[in-house]
Structures are given as structure tokens and as C-alpha cells.
Coordinates of C-alpha atoms and ligand atoms in Angstrom, one line a residue:
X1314 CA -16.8 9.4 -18.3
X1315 CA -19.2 6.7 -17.3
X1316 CA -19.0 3.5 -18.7
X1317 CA -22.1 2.1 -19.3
X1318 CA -22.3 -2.2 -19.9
X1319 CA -26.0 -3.3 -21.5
X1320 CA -26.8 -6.7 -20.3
X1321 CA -29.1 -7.7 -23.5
X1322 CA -30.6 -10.6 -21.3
X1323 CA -32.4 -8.6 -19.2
X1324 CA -32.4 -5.2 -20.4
X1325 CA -31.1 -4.1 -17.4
X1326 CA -28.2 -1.1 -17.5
X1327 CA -25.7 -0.9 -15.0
X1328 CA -22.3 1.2 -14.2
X1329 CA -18.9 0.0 -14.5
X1330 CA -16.4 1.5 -11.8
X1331 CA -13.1 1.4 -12.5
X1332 CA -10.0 3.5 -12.1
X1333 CA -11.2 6.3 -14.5
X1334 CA -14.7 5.6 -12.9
X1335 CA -14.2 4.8 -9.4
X1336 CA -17.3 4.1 -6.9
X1337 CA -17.7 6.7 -4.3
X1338 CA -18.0 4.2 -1.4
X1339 CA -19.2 5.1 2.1
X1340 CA -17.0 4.6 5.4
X1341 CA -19.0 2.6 8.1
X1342 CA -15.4 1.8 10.1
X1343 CA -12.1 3.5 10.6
X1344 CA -10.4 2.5 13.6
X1345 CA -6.8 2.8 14.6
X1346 CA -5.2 -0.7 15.4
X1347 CA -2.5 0.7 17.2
X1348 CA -3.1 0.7 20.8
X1349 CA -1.6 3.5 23.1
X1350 CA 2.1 3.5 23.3
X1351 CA 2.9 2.8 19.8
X1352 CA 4.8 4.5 17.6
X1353 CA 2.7 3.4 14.7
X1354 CA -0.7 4.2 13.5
X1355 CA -2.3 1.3 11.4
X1356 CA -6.2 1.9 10.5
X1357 CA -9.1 -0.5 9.9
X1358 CA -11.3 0.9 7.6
X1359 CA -14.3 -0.9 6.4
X1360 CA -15.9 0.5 3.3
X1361 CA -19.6 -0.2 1.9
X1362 CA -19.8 -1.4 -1.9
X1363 CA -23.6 -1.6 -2.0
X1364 CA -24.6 -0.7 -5.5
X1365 CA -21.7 -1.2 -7.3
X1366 CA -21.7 -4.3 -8.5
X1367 CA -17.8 -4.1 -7.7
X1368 CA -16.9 -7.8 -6.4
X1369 CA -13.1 -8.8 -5.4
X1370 CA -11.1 -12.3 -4.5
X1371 CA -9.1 -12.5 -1.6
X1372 CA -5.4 -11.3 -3.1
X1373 CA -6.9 -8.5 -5.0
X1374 CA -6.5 -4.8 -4.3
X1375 CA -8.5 -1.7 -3.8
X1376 CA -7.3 1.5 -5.8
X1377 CA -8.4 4.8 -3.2
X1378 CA -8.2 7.8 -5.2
X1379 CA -7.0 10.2 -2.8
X1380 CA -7.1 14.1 -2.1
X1381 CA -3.9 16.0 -0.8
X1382 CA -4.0 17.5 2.8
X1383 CA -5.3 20.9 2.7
X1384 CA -3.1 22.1 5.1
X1385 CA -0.4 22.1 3.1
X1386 CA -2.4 23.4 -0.3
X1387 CA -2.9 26.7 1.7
X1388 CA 0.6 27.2 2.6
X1389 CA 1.3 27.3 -0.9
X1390 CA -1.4 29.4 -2.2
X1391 CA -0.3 31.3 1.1
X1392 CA 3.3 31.1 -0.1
X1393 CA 3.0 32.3 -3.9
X1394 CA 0.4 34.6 -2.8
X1395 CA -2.6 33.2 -5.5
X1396 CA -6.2 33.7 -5.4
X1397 CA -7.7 29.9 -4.8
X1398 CA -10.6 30.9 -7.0
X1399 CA -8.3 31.5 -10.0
X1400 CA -9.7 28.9 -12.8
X1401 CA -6.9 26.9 -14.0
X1402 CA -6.8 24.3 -17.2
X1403 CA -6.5 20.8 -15.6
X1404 CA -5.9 18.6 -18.3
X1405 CA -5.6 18.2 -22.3
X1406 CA -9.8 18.4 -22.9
X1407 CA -9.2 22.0 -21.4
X1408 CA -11.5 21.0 -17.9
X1409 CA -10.9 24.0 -15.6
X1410 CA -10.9 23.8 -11.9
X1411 CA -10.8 26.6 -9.2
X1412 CA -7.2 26.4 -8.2
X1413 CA -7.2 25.7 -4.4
X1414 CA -9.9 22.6 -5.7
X1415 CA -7.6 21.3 -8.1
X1416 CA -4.6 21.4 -5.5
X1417 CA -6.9 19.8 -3.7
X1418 CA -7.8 16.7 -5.7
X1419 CA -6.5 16.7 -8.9
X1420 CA -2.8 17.2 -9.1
X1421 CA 0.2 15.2 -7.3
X1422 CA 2.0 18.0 -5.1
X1423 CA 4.2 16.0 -2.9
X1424 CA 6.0 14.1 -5.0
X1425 CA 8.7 15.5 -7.7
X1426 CA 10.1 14.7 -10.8
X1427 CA 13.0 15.0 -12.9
X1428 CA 10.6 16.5 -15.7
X1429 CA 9.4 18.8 -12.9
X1430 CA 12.6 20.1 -12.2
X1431 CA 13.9 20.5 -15.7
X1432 CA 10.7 22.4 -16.8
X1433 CA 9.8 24.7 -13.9
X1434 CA 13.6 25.9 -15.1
X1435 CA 11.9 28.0 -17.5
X1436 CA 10.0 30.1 -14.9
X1437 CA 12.8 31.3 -12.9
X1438 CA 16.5 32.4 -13.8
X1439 CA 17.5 31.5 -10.3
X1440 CA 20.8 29.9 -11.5
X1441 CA 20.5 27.3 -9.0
X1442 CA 17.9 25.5 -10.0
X1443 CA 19.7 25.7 -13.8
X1444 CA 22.6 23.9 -12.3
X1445 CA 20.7 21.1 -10.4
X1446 CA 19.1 19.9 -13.4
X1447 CA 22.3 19.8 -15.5
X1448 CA 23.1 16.2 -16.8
X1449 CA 26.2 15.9 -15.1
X1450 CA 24.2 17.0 -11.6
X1451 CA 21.7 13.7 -12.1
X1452 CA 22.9 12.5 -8.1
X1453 CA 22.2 15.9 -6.5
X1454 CA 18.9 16.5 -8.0
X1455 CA 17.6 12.8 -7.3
X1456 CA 18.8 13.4 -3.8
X1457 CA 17.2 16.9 -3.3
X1458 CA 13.9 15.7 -4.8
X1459 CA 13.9 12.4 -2.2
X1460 CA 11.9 14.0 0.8
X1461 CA 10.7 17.1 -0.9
X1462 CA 7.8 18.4 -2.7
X1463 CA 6.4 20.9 -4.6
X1464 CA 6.4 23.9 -2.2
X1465 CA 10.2 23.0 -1.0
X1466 CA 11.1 23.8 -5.0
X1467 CA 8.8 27.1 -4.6
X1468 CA 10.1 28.4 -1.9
X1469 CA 13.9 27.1 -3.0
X1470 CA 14.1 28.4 -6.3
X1471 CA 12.3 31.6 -6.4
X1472 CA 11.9 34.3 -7.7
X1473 CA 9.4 33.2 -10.0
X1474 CA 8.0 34.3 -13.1
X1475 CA 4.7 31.8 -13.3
X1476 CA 1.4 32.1 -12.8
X1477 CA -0.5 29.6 -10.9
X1478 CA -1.5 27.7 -14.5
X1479 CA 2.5 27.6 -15.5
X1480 CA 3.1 25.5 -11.9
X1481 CA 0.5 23.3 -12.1
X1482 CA 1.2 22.5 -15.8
X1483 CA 4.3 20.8 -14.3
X1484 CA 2.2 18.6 -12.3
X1485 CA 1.0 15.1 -12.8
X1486 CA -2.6 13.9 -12.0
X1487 CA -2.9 12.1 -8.5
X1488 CA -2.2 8.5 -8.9
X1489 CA -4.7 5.8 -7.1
X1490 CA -2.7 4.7 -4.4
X1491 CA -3.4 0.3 -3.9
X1492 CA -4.1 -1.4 -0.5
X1493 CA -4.5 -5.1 0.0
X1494 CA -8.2 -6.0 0.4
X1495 CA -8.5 -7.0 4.4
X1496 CA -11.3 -8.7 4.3
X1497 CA -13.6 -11.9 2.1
X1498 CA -16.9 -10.4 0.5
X1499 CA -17.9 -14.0 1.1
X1500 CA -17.4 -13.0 4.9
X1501 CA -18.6 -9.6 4.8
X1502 CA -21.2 -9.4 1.7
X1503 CA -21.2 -6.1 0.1
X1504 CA -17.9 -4.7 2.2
X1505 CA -14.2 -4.1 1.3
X1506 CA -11.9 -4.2 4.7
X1507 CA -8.2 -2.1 4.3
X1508 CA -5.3 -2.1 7.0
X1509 CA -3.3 1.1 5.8
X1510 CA -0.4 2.3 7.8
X1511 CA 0.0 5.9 8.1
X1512 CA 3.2 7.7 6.7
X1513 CA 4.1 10.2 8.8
X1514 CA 8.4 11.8 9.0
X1515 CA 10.2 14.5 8.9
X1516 CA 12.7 15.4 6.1
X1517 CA 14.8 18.5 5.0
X1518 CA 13.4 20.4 8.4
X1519 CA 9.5 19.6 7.8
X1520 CA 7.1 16.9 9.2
X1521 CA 5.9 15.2 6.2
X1522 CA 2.8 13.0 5.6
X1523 CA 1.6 10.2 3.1
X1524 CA -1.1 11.9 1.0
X1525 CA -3.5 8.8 1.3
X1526 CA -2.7 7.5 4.0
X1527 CA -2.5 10.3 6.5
X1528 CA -6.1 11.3 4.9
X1529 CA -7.5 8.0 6.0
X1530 CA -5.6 8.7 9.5
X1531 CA -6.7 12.4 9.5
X1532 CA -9.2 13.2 7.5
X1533 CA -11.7 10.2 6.9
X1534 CA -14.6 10.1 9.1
X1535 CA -17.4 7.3 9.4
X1536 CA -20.1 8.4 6.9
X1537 CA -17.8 9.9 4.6
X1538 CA -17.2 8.6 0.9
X1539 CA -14.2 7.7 -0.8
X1540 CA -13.6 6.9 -4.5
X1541 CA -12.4 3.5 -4.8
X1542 CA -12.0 0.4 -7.8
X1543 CA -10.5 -2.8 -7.4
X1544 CA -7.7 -3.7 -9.0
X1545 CA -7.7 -7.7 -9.4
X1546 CA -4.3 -9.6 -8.6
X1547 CA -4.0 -12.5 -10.8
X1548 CA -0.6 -13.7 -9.3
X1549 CA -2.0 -13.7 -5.3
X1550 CA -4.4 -15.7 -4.7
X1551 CA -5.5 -18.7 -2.3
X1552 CA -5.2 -22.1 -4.0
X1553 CA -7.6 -23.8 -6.0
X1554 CA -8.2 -26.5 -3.7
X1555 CA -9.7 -26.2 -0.4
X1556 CA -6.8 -29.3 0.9
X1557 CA -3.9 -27.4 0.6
X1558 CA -1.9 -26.0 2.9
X1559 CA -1.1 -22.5 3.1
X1560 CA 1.9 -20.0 4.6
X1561 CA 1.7 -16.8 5.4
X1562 CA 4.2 -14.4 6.4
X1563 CA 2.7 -11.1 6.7
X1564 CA 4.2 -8.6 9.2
X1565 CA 3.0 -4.9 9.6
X1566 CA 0.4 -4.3 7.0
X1567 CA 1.5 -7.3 5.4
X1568 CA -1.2 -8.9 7.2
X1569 CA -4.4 -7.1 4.7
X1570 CA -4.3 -10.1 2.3
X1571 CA -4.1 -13.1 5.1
X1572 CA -6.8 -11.6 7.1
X1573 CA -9.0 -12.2 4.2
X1574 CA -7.2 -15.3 3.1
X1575 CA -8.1 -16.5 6.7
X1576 CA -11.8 -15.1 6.5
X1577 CA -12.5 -16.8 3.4
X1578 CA -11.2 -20.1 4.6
X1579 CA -13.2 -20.4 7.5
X1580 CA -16.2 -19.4 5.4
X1581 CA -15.6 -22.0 2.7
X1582 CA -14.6 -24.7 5.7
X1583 CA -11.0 -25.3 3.8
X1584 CA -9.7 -28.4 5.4
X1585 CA -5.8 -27.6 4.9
X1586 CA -3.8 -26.2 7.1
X1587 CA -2.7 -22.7 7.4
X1588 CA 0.3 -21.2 9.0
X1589 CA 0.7 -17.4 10.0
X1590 CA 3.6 -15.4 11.0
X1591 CA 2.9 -11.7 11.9
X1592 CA 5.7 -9.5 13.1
X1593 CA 5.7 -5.7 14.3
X1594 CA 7.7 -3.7 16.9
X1595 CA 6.3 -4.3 20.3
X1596 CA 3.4 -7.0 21.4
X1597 CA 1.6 -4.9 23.7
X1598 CA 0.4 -2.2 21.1
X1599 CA 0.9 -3.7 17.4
X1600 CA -0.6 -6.8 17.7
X1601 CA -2.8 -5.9 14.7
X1602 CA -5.8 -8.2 14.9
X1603 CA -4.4 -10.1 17.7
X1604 CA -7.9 -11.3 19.2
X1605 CA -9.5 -11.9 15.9
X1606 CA -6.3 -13.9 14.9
X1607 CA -6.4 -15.9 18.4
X1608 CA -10.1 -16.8 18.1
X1609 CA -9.1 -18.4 14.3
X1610 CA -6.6 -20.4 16.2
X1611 CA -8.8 -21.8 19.2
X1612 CA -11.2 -22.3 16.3
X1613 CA -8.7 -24.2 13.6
X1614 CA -9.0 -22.1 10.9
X1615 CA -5.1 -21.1 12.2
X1616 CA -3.7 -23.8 12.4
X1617 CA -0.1 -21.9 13.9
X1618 CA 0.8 -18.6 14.4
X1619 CA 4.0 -17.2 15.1
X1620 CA 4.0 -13.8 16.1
X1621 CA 7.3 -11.9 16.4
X1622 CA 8.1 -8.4 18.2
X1623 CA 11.3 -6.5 17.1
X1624 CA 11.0 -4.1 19.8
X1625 CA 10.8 -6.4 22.9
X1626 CA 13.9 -7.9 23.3
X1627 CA 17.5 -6.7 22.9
X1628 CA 18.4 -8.7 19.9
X1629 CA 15.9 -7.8 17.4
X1630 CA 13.5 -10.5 16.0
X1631 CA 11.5 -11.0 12.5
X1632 CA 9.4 -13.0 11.4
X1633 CA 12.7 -14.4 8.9
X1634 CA 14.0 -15.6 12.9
X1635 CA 10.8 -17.1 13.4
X1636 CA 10.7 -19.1 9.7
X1637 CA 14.3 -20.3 11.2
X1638 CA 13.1 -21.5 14.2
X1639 CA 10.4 -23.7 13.0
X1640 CA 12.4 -25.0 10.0
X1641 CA 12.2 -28.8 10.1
X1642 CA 8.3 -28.0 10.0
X1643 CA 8.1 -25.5 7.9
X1644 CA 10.1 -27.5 5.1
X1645 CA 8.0 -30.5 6.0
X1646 CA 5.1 -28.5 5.3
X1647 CA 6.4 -27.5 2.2
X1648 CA 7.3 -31.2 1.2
X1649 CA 3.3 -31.5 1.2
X1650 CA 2.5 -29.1 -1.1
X1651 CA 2.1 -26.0 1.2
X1652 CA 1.6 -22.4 -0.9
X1653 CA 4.0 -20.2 0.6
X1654 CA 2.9 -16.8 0.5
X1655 CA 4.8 -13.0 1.6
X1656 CA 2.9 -9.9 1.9
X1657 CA 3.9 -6.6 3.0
X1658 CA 7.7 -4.6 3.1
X1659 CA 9.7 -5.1 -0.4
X1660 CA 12.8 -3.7 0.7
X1661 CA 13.9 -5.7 3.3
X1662 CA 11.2 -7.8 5.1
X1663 CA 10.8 -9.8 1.7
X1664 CA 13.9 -10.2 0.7
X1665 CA 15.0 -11.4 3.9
X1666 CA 12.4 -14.1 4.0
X1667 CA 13.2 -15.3 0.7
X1668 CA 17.0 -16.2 1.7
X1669 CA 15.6 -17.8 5.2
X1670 CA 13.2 -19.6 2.8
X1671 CA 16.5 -20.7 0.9
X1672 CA 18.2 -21.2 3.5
X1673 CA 15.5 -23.7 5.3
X1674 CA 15.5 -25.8 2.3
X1675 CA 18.4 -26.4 2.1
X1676 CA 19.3 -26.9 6.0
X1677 CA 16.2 -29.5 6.2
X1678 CA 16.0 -31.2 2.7
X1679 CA 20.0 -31.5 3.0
X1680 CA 20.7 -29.7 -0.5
X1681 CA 22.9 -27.4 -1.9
X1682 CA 22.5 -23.8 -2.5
X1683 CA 21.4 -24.6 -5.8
X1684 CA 19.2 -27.0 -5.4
X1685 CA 17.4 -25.5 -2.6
X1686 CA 17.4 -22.3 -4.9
X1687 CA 15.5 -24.8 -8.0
X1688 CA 13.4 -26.2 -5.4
X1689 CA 11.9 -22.4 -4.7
X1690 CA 11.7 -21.9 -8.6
X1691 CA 9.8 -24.7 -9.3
X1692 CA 7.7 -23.9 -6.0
X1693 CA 7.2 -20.5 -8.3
X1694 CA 6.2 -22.3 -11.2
X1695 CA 3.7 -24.0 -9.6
X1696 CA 2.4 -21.0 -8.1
X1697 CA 3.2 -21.9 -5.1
X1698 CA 5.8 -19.4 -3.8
X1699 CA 3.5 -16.1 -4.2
X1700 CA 4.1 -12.5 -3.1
X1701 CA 2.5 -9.2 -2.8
X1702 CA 5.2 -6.4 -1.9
X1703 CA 5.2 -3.1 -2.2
Ligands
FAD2560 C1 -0.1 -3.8 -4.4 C2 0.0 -2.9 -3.3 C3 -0.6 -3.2 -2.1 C4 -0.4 -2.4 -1.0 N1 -1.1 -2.7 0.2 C5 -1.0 -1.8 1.2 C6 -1.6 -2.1 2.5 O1 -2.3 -3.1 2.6 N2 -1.5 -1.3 3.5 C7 -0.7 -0.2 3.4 O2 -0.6 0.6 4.4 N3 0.0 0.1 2.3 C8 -0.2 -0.7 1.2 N4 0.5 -0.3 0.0 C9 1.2 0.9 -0.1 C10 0.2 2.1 -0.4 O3 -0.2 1.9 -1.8 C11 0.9 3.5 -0.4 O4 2.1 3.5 -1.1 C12 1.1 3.9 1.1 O5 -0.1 4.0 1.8 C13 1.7 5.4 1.0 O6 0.8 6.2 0.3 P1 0.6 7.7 0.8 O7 -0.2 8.3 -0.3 O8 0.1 7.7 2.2 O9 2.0 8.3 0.8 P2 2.7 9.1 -0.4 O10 2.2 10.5 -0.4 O11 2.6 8.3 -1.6 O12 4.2 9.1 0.2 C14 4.9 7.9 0.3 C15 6.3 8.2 -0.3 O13 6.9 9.1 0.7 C16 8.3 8.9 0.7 N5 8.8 8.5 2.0 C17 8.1 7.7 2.9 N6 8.8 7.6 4.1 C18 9.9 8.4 3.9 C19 11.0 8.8 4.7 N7 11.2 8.3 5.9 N8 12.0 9.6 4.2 C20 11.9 10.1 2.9 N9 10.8 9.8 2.1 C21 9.9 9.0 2.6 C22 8.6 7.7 -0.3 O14 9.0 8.3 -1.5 C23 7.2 7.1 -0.4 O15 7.1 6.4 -1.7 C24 0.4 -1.2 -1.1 C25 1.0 -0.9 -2.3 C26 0.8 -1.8 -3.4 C27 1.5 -1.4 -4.7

């Protein structure tokens, strides 16, 4: 449904998007950052927001609402042999879809749940499926449904006794996936810049691929639309004052927020400081805005950037090796107020950064674990230790 806000100043009516409403927003970019070689694939995409009214802060995020790869919806009408026109009931209003459209863009099929499992039990007798999902089995189940999806449990568990409106009953609606906002509107008026890193691997014998992100990689041409909302982030954001310093650690896609950190700060003319360290595997082709980042630097808007390549050397380094390198400056800048800020890997890039962070206050500012651990929290309370992982 539309939501409709009436500004009673001027009698004017416009639409709100928002994640039940998002703005179908038109592609003018999508680039891959990657240069030849690599084994990654990051895209640039820049998207148009003109007459949306939508506006952002650099820190917030943009929700894409995305459609799953149709490749693999016909393989499993294909597979259980259904008619894609069949109508099916998508929701609880009683909406109908045909059924290879709502494969298509209405329901999550490449992720599974527990509550997936347990109910599709009751459209086949196949007795190992009734096992899996046993209480006592919680391990094995979590571990087949890592790396699978929907058509792994079709063809695994047959034969089945469901039509197509019993299977997708079991299914959830797509969730929005969220990218950091690349870019400052104050920069690029009426735009919203995303660096998104395609999934792409191959478990349990099939190559498998993120739903939004290998559309954007795949799928997504210049002139296209996509249906998008922004999703504010009230704990990531650049500091009040245009004086302060600012850290950045932002390897990989990491770097979204800190290119438009960096945009916005050279727009506004900030006068502090600001301090980047970018990592990825090899310099040569994942150098992900490398010239855009170097003109920043010539032009003092950067005023360091420490760039570090896993891939090039024997011994492995991260940006973590590089925060260790430079730690008599980095706690220095940190004595004078720096914002210290981490985007990008939650499992191990972040956590990693936070003990070298730990571990640099205490080396430099001569303190115990303790204290250099109280030193970070009050950093936190100040809002100046900030992340954005994922
Ligand atoms: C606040 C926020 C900001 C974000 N910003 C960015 C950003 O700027 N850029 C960006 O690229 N991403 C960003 N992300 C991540 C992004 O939202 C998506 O999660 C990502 O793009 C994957 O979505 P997808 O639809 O392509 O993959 P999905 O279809 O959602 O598949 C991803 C899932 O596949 C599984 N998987 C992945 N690799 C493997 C493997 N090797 N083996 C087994 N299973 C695996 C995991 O369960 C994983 O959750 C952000 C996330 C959040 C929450």
C-alpha cells in the first residue's frame, strides 16, 4: 500500500517510500571494480532517486528488494514438473501470483529454515526427512540446511505429496537485503552510490549464488529499475564537527560508507584529518577506488591511506598489520579526539581490529589490558569507536 503524507502548508501530496513501499529507482551505473585477474567481483552501481523525496546521511543504508535468479526457479518448476502459470495464494490477504512470478519475486528460495524442514515433513513420508528434524538431530539438520536451498530439500526428500501452493506455503517473503550507501547526496544530488560484492561458491556439489548480489552482478543493466528505501543508521555517522579527526578501516566492501564519508568531507571543506586503511587480496586488481582515493590524498581531503594486500606477499597482511605498524600515530591520533570507525567483515576482519585497537592503546598509552580496554569503552560512549559490520 501507498502511503500517502499531506503537507497542510502547501497542499501539496507526496509518496512515502519505504520498505513496504520502496521507490523503483533507475540504474545509470553498474560497473565491476575488479580488474582482470581477480578473483572477486565488486560492482559500482549508481542509482537515480529523482522524485522520491528519499534523502540519506553518509552511514545510512539502502534496503534493494531483490528478485531470485531465474535460472534456478525453472529448474525447480522443471524438477517438480509444475505449470508456472498455476495461480498460487502469496500471503495472508489471499493475493495470488502466477507461480514461476511469485518464485520469481516474492518468496525466499535459497535460504532454509528449521520451520521449513519441520513442516514440509508433512508432504512426504520419506522417513529421512522425519529423522532430520527430530529434536535430538538439531546439529545435522543445521548442518544440511548451511549451503542448501529449497530445491536441494525437493529433490532430497521426495517423493512428494504437495502441490505447488503446499511448498510455497513453507516459504518466507524475500527479505530487503542492506548495502552501505557509497556515495554523499551532497556530492552527487539526487543519487545513491552501492559497492556490493558478488557471492558466488559452490556447496554440497552445486555452484551457488547470492540472490541480490549476483542479480546486481548478472542481471542489472543500465536503464533498468530496482526497488530500493533507505534505511537510516543512527549509530554511523560522521561527527558533528567538521574539526575532528576521523579513522577509517574499511577493507573489501567495507569501503561503501568511507567513500561517502570522504565525499561529504571534501564537499563540506571539513578541516580534520582523516585516515583510511583499505585492504583486499592483491593490489593490481582490488584496489577498489584506488584513483578516486589517490586524487583525495594529493588533494587533502585523505589525509593517510594505508592500503594492505593479503595476496601479495607470503605472509599475509590486513589492514589489523597495518593499524600495528602505524601505532604510535594512530594512538596519538586518538589522544586528540579521533572517531574511530570499522566497516565491512563481522567475523573476522572486525574483530581482529578491535584487539589491534586494544592492543595499540595499550602498547602506546603504556596501560594495562584493562585500562586500554576502558579507554575503548569510553571511546564508545562518546560515540567515538563506531562500526558497521555485517
Ligand atoms: C548494514 C549492512 C550493510 C551492508 N553493506 C554491504 C555493502 O556495502 N556491500 C556488500 O557487498 N554487502 C553489504 N552487506 C551484505 C548484504 O546485505 C548481503 O548480505 C550480501 O550482498 C549477500 O546478499 P545476497 O542476496 O547476494 O546473498 P544471499 O542470497 O543472502 O546469500 C548469502 C548467504 O549465503 C551463504 N553463504 C555465503 N557464502 C557461503 C559459503 N562459502 N558457503 C556456504 N554458505 C555461504 C550465507 O548463509 C550467506 O548469509 C551489508 C549488510 C548489512 C546488514
Amino acid at each position: 500500500m501507498m502511503q500517502l503524507t499531506i503537507d497542510h502548508s502547501n497542499k501539496k501530496v507526496s509518496a512515502t517510500f519505504s520498505r513496504t513501499n520502496p521507490f523503483q529507482a533507475k540504474v545509470l551505473k553498474n560497473s565491476n571494480l575488479n580488474n582482470n585477474g581477480s578473483s572477486k567481483e565488486t560492482r559500482h552501481i549508481e542509482l537515480s532517486l529523482k522524485g522520491s523525496g528519499l534523502s540519506y546521511v553518509p552511514g545510512d543504508a539502502l534496503g534493494i528488494v531483490p528478485e531470485n535468479d531465474p535460472e534456478l526457479v525453472d529448474t525447480l518448476l522443471e524438477e517438480m514438473q509444475w505449470d508456472p502459470e498455476t495461480a498460487v495464494t502469496i500471503n495472508k490477504q489471499g493475493d495470488t501470483l502466477p507461480l514461476r512470478e511469485a518464485l520469481l519475486t516474492y518468496f525466499e528460495i535459497t535460504l532454509l529454515t528449521k520451520k521449513i524442514m519441520q513442516q514440509a515433513t508433512g508432504f512426504t513420508s520419506n522417513n529421512e526427512l522425519q529423522r532430520l528434524v527430530l529434536n535430538e538431530n538439531v546439529n545435522e539438520l543445521k548442518e544440511y540446511m548451511e549451503g542448501r536451498d529449497l530445491l536441494d530439500v525437493l529433490r532430497d526428500f521426495g517423493p512428494w505429496n504437495a502441490s505447488a501452493q503446499d511448498i510455497v506455503s513453507l516459504l518466507r517473503k524475500m527479505p530487503p537485503r542492506l548495502y552501505s550507501i557509497a556515495s554523499s547526496l551532497t556530492a552527487h544530488p539526487d543519487e545513491v552510490h552501492l559497492t556490493i560484492g558478488a557471492v558466488r561458491y559452490t556447496a554440497n556439489g552445486r555452484d551457488r549464488k547470492g540472490v541480490c548480489s549476483v542479480q546486481c552482478a548478472e542481471r542489472v543493466q543500465e536503464g533498468d529499475t530496482l526497488p530500493v528505501f533507505i534505511q537510516p543508521n543512527k549509530h554511523f555517522h560522521l561527527p558533528e564537527s567538521l574539526e575532528s579527526d576521523i579513522i577509517m578501516v574499511g577493507p573489501g566492501t567495507g569501503i561503501a560508507p568511507f567513500r561517502s564519508y570522504i565525499e561529504e568531507r571534501a564537499v563540506t571543506k571539513a578541516t580534520g584529518r582523516a585516515w583510511l586503511f583499505f585492504g583486499d587480496q592483491h593490489s593490481a586488481t582490488d584496489f577498489l577506488y584506488q584513483e578516486e582515493l589517490e586524487n583525495y590524498l594529493k588533494e587533502g581531503v585523505l589525509t593517510r591511506l594505508d592500503a594492505a594486500f593479503s595476496r601479495d606477499s607470503e605472509q599475509k597482511v590486513y589492514v589489523q598489520h597495518k593499524m600495528s605498524d602505524n601505532s604510535k600515530e594512530l594512538f596519538a591520533w586518538l589522544e586528540n579526539g579521533a572517531y574511530f570507525y570499522v566497516c565491512g567483515d563481522k567475523q573476522h576482519m572486525a574483530k581482529d581490529v578491535h584487539n589491534t585497537l586494544i592492543d595499540v592503546i595499550e602498547k602506546e598509552g603504556n596501560m594495562s589490558r584493562e585500562a586500554a580496554e576502558q579507554y575503548l569503552n569510553t571511546m564508545k560512549d562518546q560515540g567515538r569507536y563506531q562500526r558497521d559490520v555485517y
